[in-house]
């Protein structure tokens, strides 16, 4: 797979290095002479010194073809422009962009970026899963990170132990996938009780995960 990376800072450099180890064919663009020199000296990839929002520079980076563009500069606007040029002018199929401001992630996607990743949101989500309250185990992201599959441990002496699933005040945008009770896996129904010690696997969107975690506390 041919990948064009826009941005040769720390993130772009280590991303390129990781993709190389997975045998991707990479080209790297950055507007800093120093960053380009460092990448050229330490990575076995073609490095282009130029403006990552320039049609001509992106044309050089795409060369004889490109499957994916990944724009990870420190400016969200530049990342968007690079992705738009690559997709609309050169027909690149997939565009990934770094969203330095978490509030811009949805805007980037609405304007044509396939996947917008905010490191701030990722870290905040991990903290939310790992710190305080009911024990939660992160399983996977779904739908480009909009939804999350997590496993919630129902604590001992839970105040609602024994309540039927249909009577549980579940948050919107939440689906209970399964319940592990000891070694037994239960496919949940409305008349399935939830008791202390259960491991509840759920699919949640947005703030539903935080609300479900709160429900299982105490």
PDB file of C-alpha atoms in Angstrom:
ATOM      1  CA  UNK A   1       0.000   0.000   0.000  1.00  0.00           C
ATOM      2  CA  UNK A   2       1.263   3.471  -0.916  1.00  0.00           C
ATOM      3  CA  UNK A   3       0.931   6.118   1.787  1.00  0.00           C
ATOM      4  CA  UNK A   4       1.672   9.843   1.717  1.00  0.00           C
ATOM      5  CA  UNK A   5       2.400  11.402   5.107  1.00  0.00           C
ATOM      6  CA  UNK A   6       2.092  15.188   5.441  1.00  0.00           C
ATOM      7  CA  UNK A   7       3.997  16.462   8.467  1.00  0.00           C
ATOM      8  CA  UNK A   8       7.436  15.333   9.550  1.00  0.00           C
ATOM      9  CA  UNK A   9       7.341  16.350  13.203  1.00  0.00           C
ATOM     10  CA  UNK A  10       7.594  13.800  15.986  1.00  0.00           C
ATOM     11  CA  UNK A  11       4.204  12.271  15.220  1.00  0.00           C
ATOM     12  CA  UNK A  12       4.787  12.131  11.473  1.00  0.00           C
ATOM     13  CA  UNK A  13       8.301  10.775  11.913  1.00  0.00           C
ATOM     14  CA  UNK A  14       7.375   7.924  14.243  1.00  0.00           C
ATOM     15  CA  UNK A  15       4.219   7.139  12.284  1.00  0.00           C
ATOM     16  CA  UNK A  16       6.319   6.832   9.126  1.00  0.00           C
ATOM     17  CA  UNK A  17       8.816   4.637  10.942  1.00  0.00           C
ATOM     18  CA  UNK A  18       6.055   2.348  12.202  1.00  0.00           C
ATOM     19  CA  UNK A  19       4.409   2.073   8.780  1.00  0.00           C
ATOM     20  CA  UNK A  20       7.766   1.239   7.221  1.00  0.00           C
ATOM     21  CA  UNK A  21       8.159  -1.641   9.651  1.00  0.00           C
ATOM     22  CA  UNK A  22       4.809  -2.935   8.361  1.00  0.00           C
ATOM     23  CA  UNK A  23       6.169  -2.808   4.782  1.00  0.00           C
ATOM     24  CA  UNK A  24       4.095   0.123   3.529  1.00  0.00           C
ATOM     25  CA  UNK A  25       5.508   2.264   0.740  1.00  0.00           C
ATOM     26  CA  UNK A  26       5.821   5.756   2.240  1.00  0.00           C
ATOM     27  CA  UNK A  27       6.565   9.269   1.037  1.00  0.00           C
ATOM     28  CA  UNK A  28       6.921  12.118   3.519  1.00  0.00           C
ATOM     29  CA  UNK A  29       6.332  15.856   3.066  1.00  0.00           C
ATOM     30  CA  UNK A  30       7.282  18.629   5.489  1.00  0.00           C
ATOM     31  CA  UNK A  31       7.897  22.374   5.192  1.00  0.00           C
ATOM     32  CA  UNK A  32      10.834  22.335   7.613  1.00  0.00           C
ATOM     33  CA  UNK A  33      14.268  21.840   6.069  1.00  0.00           C
ATOM     34  CA  UNK A  34      15.576  20.474   9.384  1.00  0.00           C
ATOM     35  CA  UNK A  35      12.756  17.951   9.772  1.00  0.00           C
ATOM     36  CA  UNK A  36      13.234  16.761   6.202  1.00  0.00           C
ATOM     37  CA  UNK A  37      16.982  16.378   6.666  1.00  0.00           C
ATOM     38  CA  UNK A  38      16.486  14.382   9.864  1.00  0.00           C
ATOM     39  CA  UNK A  39      13.893  12.101   8.250  1.00  0.00           C
ATOM     40  CA  UNK A  40      16.037  11.596   5.149  1.00  0.00           C
ATOM     41  CA  UNK A  41      19.036  10.643   7.297  1.00  0.00           C
ATOM     42  CA  UNK A  42      17.132   8.210   9.506  1.00  0.00           C
ATOM     43  CA  UNK A  43      14.322   6.767   7.399  1.00  0.00           C
ATOM     44  CA  UNK A  44      14.549   4.907   4.112  1.00  0.00           C
ATOM     45  CA  UNK A  45      11.783   6.921   2.416  1.00  0.00           C
ATOM     46  CA  UNK A  46      11.567   9.667  -0.210  1.00  0.00           C
ATOM     47  CA  UNK A  47      11.323  12.994   1.637  1.00  0.00           C
ATOM     48  CA  UNK A  48       9.966  16.140  -0.017  1.00  0.00           C
ATOM     49  CA  UNK A  49      10.693  19.586   1.373  1.00  0.00           C
ATOM     50  CA  UNK A  50       7.708  21.767   0.603  1.00  0.00           C
ATOM     51  CA  UNK A  51       4.303  23.108   1.531  1.00  0.00           C
ATOM     52  CA  UNK A  52       1.924  20.252   2.326  1.00  0.00           C
ATOM     53  CA  UNK A  53      -1.041  22.395   1.235  1.00  0.00           C
ATOM     54  CA  UNK A  54       0.434  23.033  -2.219  1.00  0.00           C
ATOM     55  CA  UNK A  55      -1.062  21.204  -5.195  1.00  0.00           C
ATOM     56  CA  UNK A  56       2.375  20.839  -6.785  1.00  0.00           C
ATOM     57  CA  UNK A  57       4.009  19.488  -3.612  1.00  0.00           C
ATOM     58  CA  UNK A  58       1.226  16.958  -3.095  1.00  0.00           C
ATOM     59  CA  UNK A  59       1.532  15.933  -6.769  1.00  0.00           C
ATOM     60  CA  UNK A  60       5.199  15.171  -6.162  1.00  0.00           C
ATOM     61  CA  UNK A  61       4.331  13.214  -3.051  1.00  0.00           C
ATOM     62  CA  UNK A  62       1.691  11.133  -4.797  1.00  0.00           C
ATOM     63  CA  UNK A  63       4.007  10.370  -7.689  1.00  0.00           C
ATOM     64  CA  UNK A  64       2.727   7.432  -9.733  1.00  0.00           C
ATOM     65  CA  UNK A  65      -0.062   6.675  -7.270  1.00  0.00           C
ATOM     66  CA  UNK A  66      -1.180   6.786  -3.663  1.00  0.00           C
ATOM     67  CA  UNK A  67      -3.774   4.801  -1.690  1.00  0.00           C
ATOM     68  CA  UNK A  68      -3.859   6.792   1.553  1.00  0.00           C
ATOM     69  CA  UNK A  69      -2.951  10.289   2.704  1.00  0.00           C
ATOM     70  CA  UNK A  70      -2.252  10.943   6.383  1.00  0.00           C
ATOM     71  CA  UNK A  71      -2.004  14.617   7.347  1.00  0.00           C
ATOM     72  CA  UNK A  72      -0.532  15.135  10.815  1.00  0.00           C
ATOM     73  CA  UNK A  73       0.760  18.696  10.882  1.00  0.00           C
ATOM     74  CA  UNK A  74       0.170  20.959  13.864  1.00  0.00           C
ATOM     75  CA  UNK A  75      -2.497  22.946  11.991  1.00  0.00           C
ATOM     76  CA  UNK A  76      -5.962  21.444  11.459  1.00  0.00           C
ATOM     77  CA  UNK A  77      -6.648  23.751   8.520  1.00  0.00           C
ATOM     78  CA  UNK A  78      -3.500  22.561   6.721  1.00  0.00           C
ATOM     79  CA  UNK A  79      -4.427  18.927   7.375  1.00  0.00           C
ATOM     80  CA  UNK A  80      -7.866  19.512   5.863  1.00  0.00           C
ATOM     81  CA  UNK A  81      -6.495  21.270   2.769  1.00  0.00           C
ATOM     82  CA  UNK A  82      -3.947  18.513   2.144  1.00  0.00           C
ATOM     83  CA  UNK A  83      -6.633  15.827   2.398  1.00  0.00           C
ATOM     84  CA  UNK A  84      -9.034  17.739   0.133  1.00  0.00           C
ATOM     85  CA  UNK A  85      -6.386  18.217  -2.568  1.00  0.00           C
ATOM     86  CA  UNK A  86      -5.311  14.577  -2.437  1.00  0.00           C
ATOM     87  CA  UNK A  87      -8.867  13.241  -2.621  1.00  0.00           C
ATOM     88  CA  UNK A  88     -10.510  15.681  -5.028  1.00  0.00           C
ATOM     89  CA  UNK A  89      -7.659  16.438  -7.425  1.00  0.00           C
ATOM     90  CA  UNK A  90      -5.692  13.192  -7.367  1.00  0.00           C
ATOM     91  CA  UNK A  91      -8.330  10.618  -6.441  1.00  0.00           C
ATOM     92  CA  UNK A  92      -6.691   9.312  -3.267  1.00  0.00           C
ATOM     93  CA  UNK A  93      -9.258   6.947  -1.738  1.00  0.00           C
ATOM     94  CA  UNK A  94      -8.667   7.382   1.990  1.00  0.00           C
ATOM     95  CA  UNK A  95      -7.725  10.470   3.975  1.00  0.00           C
ATOM     96  CA  UNK A  96      -6.698  10.506   7.637  1.00  0.00           C
ATOM     97  CA  UNK A  97      -6.142  13.756   9.501  1.00  0.00           C
ATOM     98  CA  UNK A  98      -4.850  14.754  12.889  1.00  0.00           C
ATOM     99  CA  UNK A  99      -7.264  17.002  14.761  1.00  0.00           C
ATOM    100  CA  UNK A 100      -5.197  19.116  17.130  1.00  0.00           C
ATOM    101  CA  UNK A 101      -8.355  20.717  18.508  1.00  0.00           C
ATOM    102  CA  UNK A 102     -10.866  17.997  19.519  1.00  0.00           C
ATOM    103  CA  UNK A 103     -13.734  20.310  18.528  1.00  0.00           C
ATOM    104  CA  UNK A 104     -12.533  20.227  14.909  1.00  0.00           C
ATOM    105  CA  UNK A 105     -12.742  16.450  14.490  1.00  0.00           C
ATOM    106  CA  UNK A 106     -16.390  16.411  13.407  1.00  0.00           C
ATOM    107  CA  UNK A 107     -15.851  19.408  11.119  1.00  0.00           C
ATOM    108  CA  UNK A 108     -12.957  17.658   9.385  1.00  0.00           C
ATOM    109  CA  UNK A 109     -15.083  14.569   8.787  1.00  0.00           C
ATOM    110  CA  UNK A 110     -18.008  16.646   7.538  1.00  0.00           C
ATOM    111  CA  UNK A 111     -15.681  18.298   5.000  1.00  0.00           C
ATOM    112  CA  UNK A 112     -14.456  15.022   3.518  1.00  0.00           C
ATOM    113  CA  UNK A 113     -11.758  13.613   5.795  1.00  0.00           C
ATOM    114  CA  UNK A 114     -12.508   9.907   6.266  1.00  0.00           C
ATOM    115  CA  UNK A 115     -10.997   9.599   9.732  1.00  0.00           C
ATOM    116  CA  UNK A 116     -10.092  12.508  12.009  1.00  0.00           C
ATOM    117  CA  UNK A 117      -8.100  11.533  15.082  1.00  0.00           C
ATOM    118  CA  UNK A 118      -7.741  13.686  18.175  1.00  0.00           C
ATOM    119  CA  UNK A 119      -5.023  12.536  20.574  1.00  0.00           C
ATOM    120  CA  UNK A 120      -6.682  14.664  23.259  1.00  0.00           C
ATOM    121  CA  UNK A 121      -9.939  12.735  22.898  1.00  0.00           C
ATOM    122  CA  UNK A 122      -8.139   9.388  22.880  1.00  0.00           C
ATOM    123  CA  UNK A 123      -6.233  10.159  26.087  1.00  0.00           C
ATOM    124  CA  UNK A 124      -9.342  11.566  27.778  1.00  0.00           C
ATOM    125  CA  UNK A 125     -11.277   8.446  26.815  1.00  0.00           C
ATOM    126  CA  UNK A 126      -8.612   6.157  28.234  1.00  0.00           C
ATOM    127  CA  UNK A 127      -8.527   8.112  31.485  1.00  0.00           C
ATOM    128  CA  UNK A 128     -12.301   7.970  31.690  1.00  0.00           C
ATOM    129  CA  UNK A 129     -12.167   4.175  31.355  1.00  0.00           C
ATOM    130  CA  UNK A 130      -9.319   3.619  33.767  1.00  0.00           C
ATOM    131  CA  UNK A 131      -9.756   6.098  36.630  1.00  0.00           C
ATOM    132  CA  UNK A 132     -12.222   5.832  39.488  1.00  0.00           C
ATOM    133  CA  UNK A 133     -15.603   4.179  40.009  1.00  0.00           C
ATOM    134  CA  UNK A 134     -16.682   0.882  38.534  1.00  0.00           C
ATOM    135  CA  UNK A 135     -13.971  -1.169  36.860  1.00  0.00           C
ATOM    136  CA  UNK A 136     -14.101  -0.853  33.070  1.00  0.00           C
ATOM    137  CA  UNK A 137     -12.042  -2.730  30.488  1.00  0.00           C
ATOM    138  CA  UNK A 138     -11.709  -1.109  27.077  1.00  0.00           C
ATOM    139  CA  UNK A 139     -12.229  -3.652  24.268  1.00  0.00           C
ATOM    140  CA  UNK A 140     -12.287  -1.814  20.931  1.00  0.00           C
ATOM    141  CA  UNK A 141     -13.386   1.238  18.989  1.00  0.00           C
ATOM    142  CA  UNK A 142     -16.171   0.929  16.421  1.00  0.00           C
ATOM    143  CA  UNK A 143     -17.154   3.198  13.532  1.00  0.00           C
ATOM    144  CA  UNK A 144     -13.873   5.116  13.473  1.00  0.00           C
ATOM    145  CA  UNK A 145     -13.924   5.699  17.227  1.00  0.00           C
ATOM    146  CA  UNK A 146     -17.460   7.090  17.521  1.00  0.00           C
ATOM    147  CA  UNK A 147     -18.573   3.982  19.405  1.00  0.00           C
ATOM    148  CA  UNK A 148     -16.774   1.877  21.989  1.00  0.00           C
ATOM    149  CA  UNK A 149     -17.118  -1.711  23.150  1.00  0.00           C
ATOM    150  CA  UNK A 150     -16.253  -2.020  26.842  1.00  0.00           C
ATOM    151  CA  UNK A 151     -16.598  -4.572  29.634  1.00  0.00           C
ATOM    152  CA  UNK A 152     -18.037  -3.317  32.932  1.00  0.00           C
ATOM    153  CA  UNK A 153     -17.472  -5.200  36.190  1.00  0.00           C
ATOM    154  CA  UNK A 154     -20.562  -5.061  38.389  1.00  0.00           C
ATOM    155  CA  UNK A 155     -19.193  -4.423  41.909  1.00  0.00           C
ATOM    156  CA  UNK A 156     -19.893  -6.488  44.993  1.00  0.00           C
ATOM    157  CA  UNK A 157     -22.834  -5.224  47.055  1.00  0.00           C
ATOM    158  CA  UNK A 158     -24.210  -3.372  44.033  1.00  0.00           C
ATOM    159  CA  UNK A 159     -27.357  -1.599  45.175  1.00  0.00           C
ATOM    160  CA  UNK A 160     -29.386  -2.862  42.170  1.00  0.00           C
ATOM    161  CA  UNK A 161     -28.132  -6.465  42.197  1.00  0.00           C
ATOM    162  CA  UNK A 162     -30.810  -8.789  40.837  1.00  0.00           C
ATOM    163  CA  UNK A 163     -32.648  -6.184  38.777  1.00  0.00           C
ATOM    164  CA  UNK A 164     -33.989  -7.353  35.416  1.00  0.00           C
ATOM    165  CA  UNK A 165     -32.293  -5.813  32.402  1.00  0.00           C
ATOM    166  CA  UNK A 166     -35.611  -4.395  31.200  1.00  0.00           C
ATOM    167  CA  UNK A 167     -35.947  -2.454  34.458  1.00  0.00           C
ATOM    168  CA  UNK A 168     -32.440  -1.035  34.362  1.00  0.00           C
ATOM    169  CA  UNK A 169     -32.342   2.643  33.448  1.00  0.00           C
ATOM    170  CA  UNK A 170     -29.863   2.257  30.621  1.00  0.00           C
ATOM    171  CA  UNK A 171     -28.612   5.412  28.893  1.00  0.00           C
ATOM    172  CA  UNK A 172     -29.542   6.129  25.304  1.00  0.00           C
ATOM    173  CA  UNK A 173     -27.026   4.981  22.674  1.00  0.00           C
ATOM    174  CA  UNK A 174     -26.182   1.878  24.702  1.00  0.00           C
ATOM    175  CA  UNK A 175     -26.649  -1.804  23.856  1.00  0.00           C
ATOM    176  CA  UNK A 176     -25.807  -4.656  26.255  1.00  0.00           C
ATOM    177  CA  UNK A 177     -24.033  -7.292  24.152  1.00  0.00           C
ATOM    178  CA  UNK A 178     -23.411 -10.070  26.667  1.00  0.00           C
ATOM    179  CA  UNK A 179     -23.126 -10.898  30.368  1.00  0.00           C
ATOM    180  CA  UNK A 180     -20.412 -13.178  31.745  1.00  0.00           C
ATOM    181  CA  UNK A 181     -21.443 -14.849  34.998  1.00  0.00           C
ATOM    182  CA  UNK A 182     -18.543 -16.946  36.198  1.00  0.00           C
ATOM    183  CA  UNK A 183     -17.732 -19.182  33.227  1.00  0.00           C
ATOM    184  CA  UNK A 184     -21.173 -18.838  31.658  1.00  0.00           C
ATOM    185  CA  UNK A 185     -21.935 -16.367  28.902  1.00  0.00           C
ATOM    186  CA  UNK A 186     -25.514 -15.101  28.860  1.00  0.00           C
ATOM    187  CA  UNK A 187     -27.170 -13.576  25.830  1.00  0.00           C
ATOM    188  CA  UNK A 188     -29.099 -10.773  27.513  1.00  0.00           C
ATOM    189  CA  UNK A 189     -32.877 -10.529  27.313  1.00  0.00           C
ATOM    190  CA  UNK A 190     -35.300  -8.238  29.096  1.00  0.00           C
ATOM    191  CA  UNK A 191     -35.861 -10.824  31.826  1.00  0.00           C
ATOM    192  CA  UNK A 192     -32.127 -11.428  32.406  1.00  0.00           C
ATOM    193  CA  UNK A 193     -31.115 -10.289  35.908  1.00  0.00           C
ATOM    194  CA  UNK A 194     -27.913  -8.304  36.411  1.00  0.00           C
ATOM    195  CA  UNK A 195     -26.146  -9.237  39.637  1.00  0.00           C
ATOM    196  CA  UNK A 196     -23.005  -8.363  41.550  1.00  0.00           C
ATOM    197  CA  UNK A 197     -19.928 -10.009  40.036  1.00  0.00           C
ATOM    198  CA  UNK A 198     -21.262  -9.994  36.465  1.00  0.00           C
ATOM    199  CA  UNK A 199     -19.051  -8.818  33.619  1.00  0.00           C
ATOM    200  CA  UNK A 200     -21.271  -6.805  31.306  1.00  0.00           C
ATOM    201  CA  UNK A 201     -20.094  -6.133  27.753  1.00  0.00           C
ATOM    202  CA  UNK A 202     -21.723  -3.096  26.150  1.00  0.00           C
ATOM    203  CA  UNK A 203     -21.578  -1.022  22.977  1.00  0.00           C
ATOM    204  CA  UNK A 204     -21.836   2.694  23.776  1.00  0.00           C
ATOM    205  CA  UNK A 205     -21.748   5.914  21.783  1.00  0.00           C
ATOM    206  CA  UNK A 206     -20.526   9.256  23.096  1.00  0.00           C
ATOM    207  CA  UNK A 207     -21.303   9.944  26.748  1.00  0.00           C
ATOM    208  CA  UNK A 208     -23.332   6.723  27.151  1.00  0.00           C
ATOM    209  CA  UNK A 209     -20.233   4.879  28.354  1.00  0.00           C
ATOM    210  CA  UNK A 210     -19.673   7.352  31.161  1.00  0.00           C
ATOM    211  CA  UNK A 211     -23.349   7.138  32.186  1.00  0.00           C
ATOM    212  CA  UNK A 212     -23.324   3.334  32.157  1.00  0.00           C
ATOM    213  CA  UNK A 213     -20.188   3.301  34.282  1.00  0.00           C
ATOM    214  CA  UNK A 214     -21.946   5.527  36.809  1.00  0.00           C
ATOM    215  CA  UNK A 215     -24.951   3.179  36.840  1.00  0.00           C
ATOM    216  CA  UNK A 216     -22.746   0.248  37.851  1.00  0.00           C
ATOM    217  CA  UNK A 217     -21.043   2.128  40.680  1.00  0.00           C
ATOM    218  CA  UNK A 218     -21.876   1.503  44.339  1.00  0.00           C
TER     219      UNK A 218
END
